[in-house]
Coordinates of C-alpha atoms and ligand atoms in Angstrom, one line a residue:
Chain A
X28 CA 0.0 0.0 0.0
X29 CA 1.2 3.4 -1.0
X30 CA 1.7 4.7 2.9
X31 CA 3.5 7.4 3.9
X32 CA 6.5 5.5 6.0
X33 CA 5.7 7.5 8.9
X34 CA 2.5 6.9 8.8
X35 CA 3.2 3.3 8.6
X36 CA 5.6 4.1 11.4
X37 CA 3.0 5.5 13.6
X38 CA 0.3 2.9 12.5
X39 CA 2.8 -0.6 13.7
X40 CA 3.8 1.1 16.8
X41 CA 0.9 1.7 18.4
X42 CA 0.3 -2.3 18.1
X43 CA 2.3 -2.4 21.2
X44 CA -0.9 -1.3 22.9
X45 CA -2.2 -4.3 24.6
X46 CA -6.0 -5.3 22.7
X47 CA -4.9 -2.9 19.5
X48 CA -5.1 -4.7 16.5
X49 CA -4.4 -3.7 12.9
X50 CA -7.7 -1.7 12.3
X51 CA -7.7 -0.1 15.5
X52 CA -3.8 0.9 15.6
X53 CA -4.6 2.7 12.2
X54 CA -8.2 3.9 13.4
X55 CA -6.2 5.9 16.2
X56 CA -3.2 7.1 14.1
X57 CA -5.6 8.9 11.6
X58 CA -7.8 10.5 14.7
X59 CA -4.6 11.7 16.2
X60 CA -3.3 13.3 13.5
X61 CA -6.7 14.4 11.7
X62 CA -8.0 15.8 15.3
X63 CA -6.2 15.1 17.8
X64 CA -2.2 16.4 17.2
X65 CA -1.8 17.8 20.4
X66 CA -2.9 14.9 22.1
X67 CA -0.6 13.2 20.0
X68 CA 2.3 15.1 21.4
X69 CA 1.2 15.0 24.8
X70 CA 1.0 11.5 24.5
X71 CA 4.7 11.1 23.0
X72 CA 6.0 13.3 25.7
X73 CA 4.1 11.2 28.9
X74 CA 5.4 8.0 27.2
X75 CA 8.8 9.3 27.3
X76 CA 9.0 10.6 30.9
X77 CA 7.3 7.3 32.3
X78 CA 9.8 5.3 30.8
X79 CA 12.5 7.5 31.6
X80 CA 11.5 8.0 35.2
X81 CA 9.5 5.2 36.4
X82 CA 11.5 2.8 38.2
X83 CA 10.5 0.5 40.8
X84 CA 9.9 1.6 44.9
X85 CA 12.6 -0.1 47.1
X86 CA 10.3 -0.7 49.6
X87 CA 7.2 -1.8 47.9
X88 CA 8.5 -3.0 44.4
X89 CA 5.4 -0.6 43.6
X90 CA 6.0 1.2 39.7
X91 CA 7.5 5.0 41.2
X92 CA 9.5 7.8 39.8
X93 CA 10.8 7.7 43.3
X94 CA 12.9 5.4 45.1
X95 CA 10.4 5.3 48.0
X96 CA 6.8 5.2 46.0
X97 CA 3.8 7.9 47.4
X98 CA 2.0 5.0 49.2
X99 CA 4.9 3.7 51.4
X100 CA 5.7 7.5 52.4
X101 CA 2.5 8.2 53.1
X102 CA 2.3 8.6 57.4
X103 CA -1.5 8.2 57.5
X104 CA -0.8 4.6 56.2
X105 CA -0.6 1.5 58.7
X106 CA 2.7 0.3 57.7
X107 CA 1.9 -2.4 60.2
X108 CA -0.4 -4.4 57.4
X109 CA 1.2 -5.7 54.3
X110 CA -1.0 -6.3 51.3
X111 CA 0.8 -8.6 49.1
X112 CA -0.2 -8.3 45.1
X113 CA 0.6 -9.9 42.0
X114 CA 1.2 -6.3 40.0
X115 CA 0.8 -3.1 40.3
X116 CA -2.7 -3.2 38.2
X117 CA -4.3 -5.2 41.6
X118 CA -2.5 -2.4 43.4
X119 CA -4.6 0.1 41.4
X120 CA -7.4 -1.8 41.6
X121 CA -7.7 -2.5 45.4
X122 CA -6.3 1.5 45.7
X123 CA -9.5 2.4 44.1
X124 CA -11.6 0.4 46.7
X125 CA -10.7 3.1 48.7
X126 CA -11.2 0.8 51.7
X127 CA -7.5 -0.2 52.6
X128 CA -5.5 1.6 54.9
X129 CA -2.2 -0.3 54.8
X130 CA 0.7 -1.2 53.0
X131 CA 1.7 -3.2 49.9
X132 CA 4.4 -5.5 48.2
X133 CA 4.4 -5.9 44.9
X134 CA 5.6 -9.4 43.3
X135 CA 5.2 -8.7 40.0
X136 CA 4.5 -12.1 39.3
X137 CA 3.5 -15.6 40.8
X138 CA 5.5 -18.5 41.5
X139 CA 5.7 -20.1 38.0
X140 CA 9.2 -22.8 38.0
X141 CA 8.2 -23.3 34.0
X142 CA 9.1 -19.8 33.5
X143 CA 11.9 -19.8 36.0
X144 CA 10.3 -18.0 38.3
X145 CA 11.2 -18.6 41.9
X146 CA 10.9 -16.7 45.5
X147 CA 14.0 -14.7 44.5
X148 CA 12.5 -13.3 41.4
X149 CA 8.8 -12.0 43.1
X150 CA 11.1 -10.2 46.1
X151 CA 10.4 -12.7 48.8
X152 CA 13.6 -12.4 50.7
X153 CA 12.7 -8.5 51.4
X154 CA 9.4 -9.6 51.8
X155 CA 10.6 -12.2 54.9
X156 CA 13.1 -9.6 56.0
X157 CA 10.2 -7.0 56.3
X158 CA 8.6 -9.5 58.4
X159 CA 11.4 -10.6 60.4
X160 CA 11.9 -6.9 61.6
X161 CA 9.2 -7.5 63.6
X162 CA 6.9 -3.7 63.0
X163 CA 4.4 -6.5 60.7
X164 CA 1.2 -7.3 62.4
X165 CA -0.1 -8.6 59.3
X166 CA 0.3 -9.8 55.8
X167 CA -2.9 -10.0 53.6
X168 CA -2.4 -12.2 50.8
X169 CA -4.4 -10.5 47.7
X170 CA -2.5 -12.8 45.1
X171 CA -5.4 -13.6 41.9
X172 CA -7.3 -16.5 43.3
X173 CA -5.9 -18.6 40.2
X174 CA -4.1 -22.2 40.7
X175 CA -0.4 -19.7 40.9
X176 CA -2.0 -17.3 43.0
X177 CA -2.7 -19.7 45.4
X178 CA 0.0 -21.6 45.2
X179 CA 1.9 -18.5 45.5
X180 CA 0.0 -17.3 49.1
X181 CA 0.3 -20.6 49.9
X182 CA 4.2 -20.5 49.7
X183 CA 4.1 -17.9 51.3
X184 CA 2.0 -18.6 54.3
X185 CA 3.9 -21.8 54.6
X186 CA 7.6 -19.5 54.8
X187 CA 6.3 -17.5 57.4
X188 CA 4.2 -20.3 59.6
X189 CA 7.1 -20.0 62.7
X190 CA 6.9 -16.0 62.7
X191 CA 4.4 -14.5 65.0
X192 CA 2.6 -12.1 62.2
X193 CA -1.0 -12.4 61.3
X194 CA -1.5 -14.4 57.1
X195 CA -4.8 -13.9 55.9
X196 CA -5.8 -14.2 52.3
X197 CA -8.7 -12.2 50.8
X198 CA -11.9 -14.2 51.1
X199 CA -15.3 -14.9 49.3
X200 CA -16.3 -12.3 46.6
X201 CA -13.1 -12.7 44.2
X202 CA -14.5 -15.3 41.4
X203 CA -12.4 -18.0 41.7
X204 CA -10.9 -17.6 38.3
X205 CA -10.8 -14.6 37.7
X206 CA -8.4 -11.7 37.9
X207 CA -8.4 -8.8 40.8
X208 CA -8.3 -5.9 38.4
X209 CA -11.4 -7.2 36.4
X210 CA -13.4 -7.4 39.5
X211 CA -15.3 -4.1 41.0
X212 CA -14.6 -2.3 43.9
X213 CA -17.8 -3.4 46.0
X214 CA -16.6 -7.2 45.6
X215 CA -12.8 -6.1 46.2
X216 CA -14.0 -4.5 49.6
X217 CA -15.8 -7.4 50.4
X218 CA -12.8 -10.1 49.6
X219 CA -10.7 -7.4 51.9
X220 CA -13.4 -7.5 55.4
X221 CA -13.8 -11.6 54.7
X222 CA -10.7 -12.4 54.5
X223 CA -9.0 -15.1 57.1
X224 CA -6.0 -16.2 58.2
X225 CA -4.0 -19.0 56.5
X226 CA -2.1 -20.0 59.3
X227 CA -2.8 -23.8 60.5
X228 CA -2.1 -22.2 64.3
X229 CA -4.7 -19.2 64.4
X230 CA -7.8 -21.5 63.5
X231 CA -7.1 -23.1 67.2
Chain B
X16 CA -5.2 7.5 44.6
X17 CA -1.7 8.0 45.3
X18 CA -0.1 7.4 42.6
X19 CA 2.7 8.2 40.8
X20 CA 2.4 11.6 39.2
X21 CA 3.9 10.4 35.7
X22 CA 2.1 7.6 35.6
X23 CA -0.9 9.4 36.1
X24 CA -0.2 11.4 33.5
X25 CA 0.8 8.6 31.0
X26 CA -3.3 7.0 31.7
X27 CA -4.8 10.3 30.6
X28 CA -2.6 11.0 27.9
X29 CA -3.6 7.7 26.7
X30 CA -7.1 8.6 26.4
X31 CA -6.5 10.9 23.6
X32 CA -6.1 7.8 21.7
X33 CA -10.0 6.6 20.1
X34 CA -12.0 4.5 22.4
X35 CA -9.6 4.2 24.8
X36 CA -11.6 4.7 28.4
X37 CA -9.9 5.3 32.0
X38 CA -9.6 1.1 32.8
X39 CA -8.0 0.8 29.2
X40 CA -5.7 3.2 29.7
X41 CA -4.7 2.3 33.4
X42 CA -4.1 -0.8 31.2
X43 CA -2.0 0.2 28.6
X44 CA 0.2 2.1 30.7
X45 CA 1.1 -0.5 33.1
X46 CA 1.5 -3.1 30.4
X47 CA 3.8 -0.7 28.6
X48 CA 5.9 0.2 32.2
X49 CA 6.1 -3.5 33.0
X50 CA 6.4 -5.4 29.9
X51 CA 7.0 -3.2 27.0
X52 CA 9.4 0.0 27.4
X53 CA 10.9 -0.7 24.3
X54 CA 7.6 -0.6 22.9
X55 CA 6.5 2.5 25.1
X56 CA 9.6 4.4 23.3
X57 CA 9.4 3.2 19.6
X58 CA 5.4 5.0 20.2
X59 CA 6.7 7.7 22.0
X60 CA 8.9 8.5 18.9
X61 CA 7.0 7.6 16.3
X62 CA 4.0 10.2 17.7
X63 CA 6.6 12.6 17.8
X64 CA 7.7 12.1 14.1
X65 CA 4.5 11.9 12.4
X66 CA 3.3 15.3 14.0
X67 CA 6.4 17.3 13.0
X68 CA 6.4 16.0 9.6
X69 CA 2.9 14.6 8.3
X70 CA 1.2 17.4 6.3
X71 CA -1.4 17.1 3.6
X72 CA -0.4 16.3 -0.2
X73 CA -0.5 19.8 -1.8
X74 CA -2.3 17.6 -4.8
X75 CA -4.6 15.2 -3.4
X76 CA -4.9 16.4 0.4
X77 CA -4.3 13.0 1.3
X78 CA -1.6 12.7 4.7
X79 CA 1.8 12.7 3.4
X80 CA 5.3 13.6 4.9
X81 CA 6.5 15.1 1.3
X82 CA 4.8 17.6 -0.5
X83 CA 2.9 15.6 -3.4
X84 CA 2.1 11.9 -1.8
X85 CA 3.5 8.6 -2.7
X86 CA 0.0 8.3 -4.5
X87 CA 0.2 11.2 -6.8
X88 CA 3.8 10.8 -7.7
X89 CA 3.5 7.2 -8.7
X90 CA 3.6 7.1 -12.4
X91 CA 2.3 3.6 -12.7
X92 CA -1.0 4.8 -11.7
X93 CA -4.3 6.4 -13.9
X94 CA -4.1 10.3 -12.5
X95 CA -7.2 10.5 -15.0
X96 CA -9.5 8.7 -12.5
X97 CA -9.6 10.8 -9.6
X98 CA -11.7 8.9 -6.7
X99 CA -12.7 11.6 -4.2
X100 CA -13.5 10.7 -0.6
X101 CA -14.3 12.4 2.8
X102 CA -11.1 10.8 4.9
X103 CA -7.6 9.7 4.9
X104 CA -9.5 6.4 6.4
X105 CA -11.8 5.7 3.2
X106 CA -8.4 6.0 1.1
X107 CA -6.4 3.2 3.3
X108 CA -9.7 1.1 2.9
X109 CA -9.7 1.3 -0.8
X110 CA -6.0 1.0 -0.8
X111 CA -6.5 -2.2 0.6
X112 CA -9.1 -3.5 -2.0
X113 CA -5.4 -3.3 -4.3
X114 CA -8.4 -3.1 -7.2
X115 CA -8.2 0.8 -7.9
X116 CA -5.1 2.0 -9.9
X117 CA -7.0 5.7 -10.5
X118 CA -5.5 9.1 -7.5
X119 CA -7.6 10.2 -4.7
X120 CA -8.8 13.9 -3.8
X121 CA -9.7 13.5 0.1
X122 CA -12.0 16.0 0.8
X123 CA -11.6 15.5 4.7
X124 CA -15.1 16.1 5.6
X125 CA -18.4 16.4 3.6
X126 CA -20.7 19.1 3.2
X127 CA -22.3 20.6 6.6
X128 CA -23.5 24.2 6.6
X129 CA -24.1 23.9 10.3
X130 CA -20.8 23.5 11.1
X131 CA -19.7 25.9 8.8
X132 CA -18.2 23.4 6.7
X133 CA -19.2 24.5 2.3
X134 CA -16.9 23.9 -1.0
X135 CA -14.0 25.9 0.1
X136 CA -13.0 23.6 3.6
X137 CA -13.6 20.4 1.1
X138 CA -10.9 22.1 -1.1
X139 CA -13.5 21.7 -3.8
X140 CA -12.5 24.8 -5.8
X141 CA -9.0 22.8 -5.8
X142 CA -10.8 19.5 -7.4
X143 CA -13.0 21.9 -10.0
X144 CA -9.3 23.8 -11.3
X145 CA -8.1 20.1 -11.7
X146 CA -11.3 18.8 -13.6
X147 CA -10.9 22.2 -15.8
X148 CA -7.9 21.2 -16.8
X149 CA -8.3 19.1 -18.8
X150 CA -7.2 15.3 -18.5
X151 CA -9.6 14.2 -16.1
X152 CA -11.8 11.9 -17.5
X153 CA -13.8 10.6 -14.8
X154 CA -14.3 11.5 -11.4
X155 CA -15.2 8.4 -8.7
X156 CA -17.6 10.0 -5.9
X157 CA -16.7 7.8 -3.1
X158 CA -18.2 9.6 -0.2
X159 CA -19.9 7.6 2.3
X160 CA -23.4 6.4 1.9
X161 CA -24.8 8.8 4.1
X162 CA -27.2 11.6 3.9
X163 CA -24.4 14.0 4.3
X164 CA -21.8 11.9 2.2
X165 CA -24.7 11.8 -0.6
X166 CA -25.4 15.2 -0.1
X167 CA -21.9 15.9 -1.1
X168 CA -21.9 13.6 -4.0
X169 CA -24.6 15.6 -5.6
X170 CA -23.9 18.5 -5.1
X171 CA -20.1 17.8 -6.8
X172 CA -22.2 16.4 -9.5
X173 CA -24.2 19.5 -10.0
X174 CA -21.7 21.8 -10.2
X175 CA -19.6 20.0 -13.2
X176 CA -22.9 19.0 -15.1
X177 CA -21.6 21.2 -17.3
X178 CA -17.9 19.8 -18.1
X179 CA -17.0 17.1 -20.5
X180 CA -15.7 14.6 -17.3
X181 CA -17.7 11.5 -16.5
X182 CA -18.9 11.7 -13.4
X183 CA -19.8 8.4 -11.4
X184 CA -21.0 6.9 -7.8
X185 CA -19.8 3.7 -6.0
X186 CA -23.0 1.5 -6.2
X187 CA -24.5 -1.4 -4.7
X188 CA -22.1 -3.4 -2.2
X189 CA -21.8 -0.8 0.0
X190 CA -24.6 -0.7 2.9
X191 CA -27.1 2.6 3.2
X192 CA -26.4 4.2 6.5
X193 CA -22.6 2.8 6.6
X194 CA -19.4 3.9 6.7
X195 CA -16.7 3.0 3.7
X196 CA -14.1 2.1 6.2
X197 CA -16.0 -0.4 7.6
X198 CA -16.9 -2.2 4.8
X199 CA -14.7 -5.0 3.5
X200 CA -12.4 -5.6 0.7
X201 CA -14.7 -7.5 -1.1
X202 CA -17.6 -5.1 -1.5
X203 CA -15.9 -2.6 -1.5
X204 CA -14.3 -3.6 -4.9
X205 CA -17.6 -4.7 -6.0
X206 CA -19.2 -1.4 -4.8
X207 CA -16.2 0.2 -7.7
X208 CA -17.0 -2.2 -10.0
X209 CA -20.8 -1.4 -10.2
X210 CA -20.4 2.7 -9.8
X211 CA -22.6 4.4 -12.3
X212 CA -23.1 7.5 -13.7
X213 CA -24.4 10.5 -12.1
X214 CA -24.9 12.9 -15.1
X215 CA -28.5 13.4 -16.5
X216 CA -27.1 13.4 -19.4
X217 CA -24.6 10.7 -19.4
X218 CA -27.2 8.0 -19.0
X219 CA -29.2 8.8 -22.5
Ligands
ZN312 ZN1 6.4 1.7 47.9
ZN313 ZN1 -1.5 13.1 -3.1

């Protein structure tokens, strides 16, 4: 087809939009530069300074353009309950509930030893140490109630059975399934009051 | 929400883009930040690019980064057949068909006095100058099939009733009420093949 290269340019890289396909990806290069040029720009520039500048948050493994993210800085925050995620998506998602008053860890991941992914790659050794500082009353377990998600909470819980902190694992309301960041905030709350703990010691 | 301001700013940037709402774009941006910076970048650039240097074909009107478009300046192709459309889109989509070896005038719109839009925004004086010269010998109206795109038709129709050019419509294939860059290859070929005239008198 006689393109203009840039145009064809434009058109193949906006396929790395998740859920854009051919049609779409040259559907939104021709609004943006028919209608929308500025937002074009805008665009560019916010793509570019993300990248640049987002980096991960020591504490939290949260995304953050600073080392310590907003969330773990935050004083109002009970640094005292740890919600463990899968990615920072459930993060936003559970953020939005605006029911949770505590912390989080990020995995960015689940256990997965197909893909080479082991405790060391989802943080769990500065997860433990968190723990081991003592400061942790409790660590909710909000991985995706899928067969890695559990088994990944499950590891977890199993790690930390001798320590004295509190393992709970969100409850009834999440679809078993089904992904935390599909599901809507009322049921998110819900999973978070119903949750219970995990550890074989606390049910006696 | 606390999050990061960058980020934040990356999700609305990203509704600028076409039927992209806030959960799409929350989306997009974490999938970019976590699995696709390359990706994020190659966009980044390629917005940038095609906004500094995409113009309009001085000839056709059609997007092009050089002054006459790849289109125009291709000698292999009929510039006796001029196919006139309303959008950049309709020309991709009859691109596509590979079964139309005529140029294009893109008329980037169609006739609509309430929005202030008559002959001159359509660059219709442009088209007429180019039919008056001579070596046009038929014009393809391919505006869409709608009252507006019809009205447009006609109203091009009328006003060279009185030059020597055959002046034709894209027929049956494409559906009443639709738009050309949704229709498929298929009948949209068939919808060039069966075009007929549009002159009173051509049809005696
Ligand atoms: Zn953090
Ligand atoms: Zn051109």
């Amino acid at each position: 087809m006689n393109l203009s290269p840039l145009l064809q340019e434009l058109i193949s890289a906006l396929r790395a939009l998740p859920g854009v396909g051919p049609k779409s990806a040259q559907r939104m290069a021709l609004h943006l530069l028919e209608r929308d040029r500025r937002g074009a720009l805008s665009l560019s520039v916010a793509l570019e300074q993300a990248v640049e500048n987002i980096g991960e948050c020591r504490r939290c493994r949260n995304l953050s353009e600073r080392e310590i993210c907003a969330v773990c800085e935050d004083g109002t925050r009970d640094a005292s309950v740890i919600c463990v995620l899968e990615s920072p998506v459930d993060l936003m998602a559970v953020e939005q509930t605006g029911g949770f008053n505590g912390v989080y860890f990020v995995l960015k991941g689940h256990l997965s030893p197909i893909d080479g992914i082991g405790p060391e790659e989802l943080g769990l050794e500065q997860l433990f140490a968190r723990v081991d500082q003592g400061n942790v009353s409790e660590l909710i377990l909000a991985t995706n109630p899928t067969v890695e998600g559990e088994a990944t909470a499950h590891y977890i819980a199993e790690q930390l059975q001798q320590s004295s902190v509190n393992i709970t694992r969100i409850a009834h309301g999440v679809p078993v399934g089904g992904e935390l960041e599909f599901v809507d905030g009322g049921t998110l709350a819900h999973a978070f009051a119903g949750r219970r703990s995990l550890k074989r010691s606390a049910d006696v």
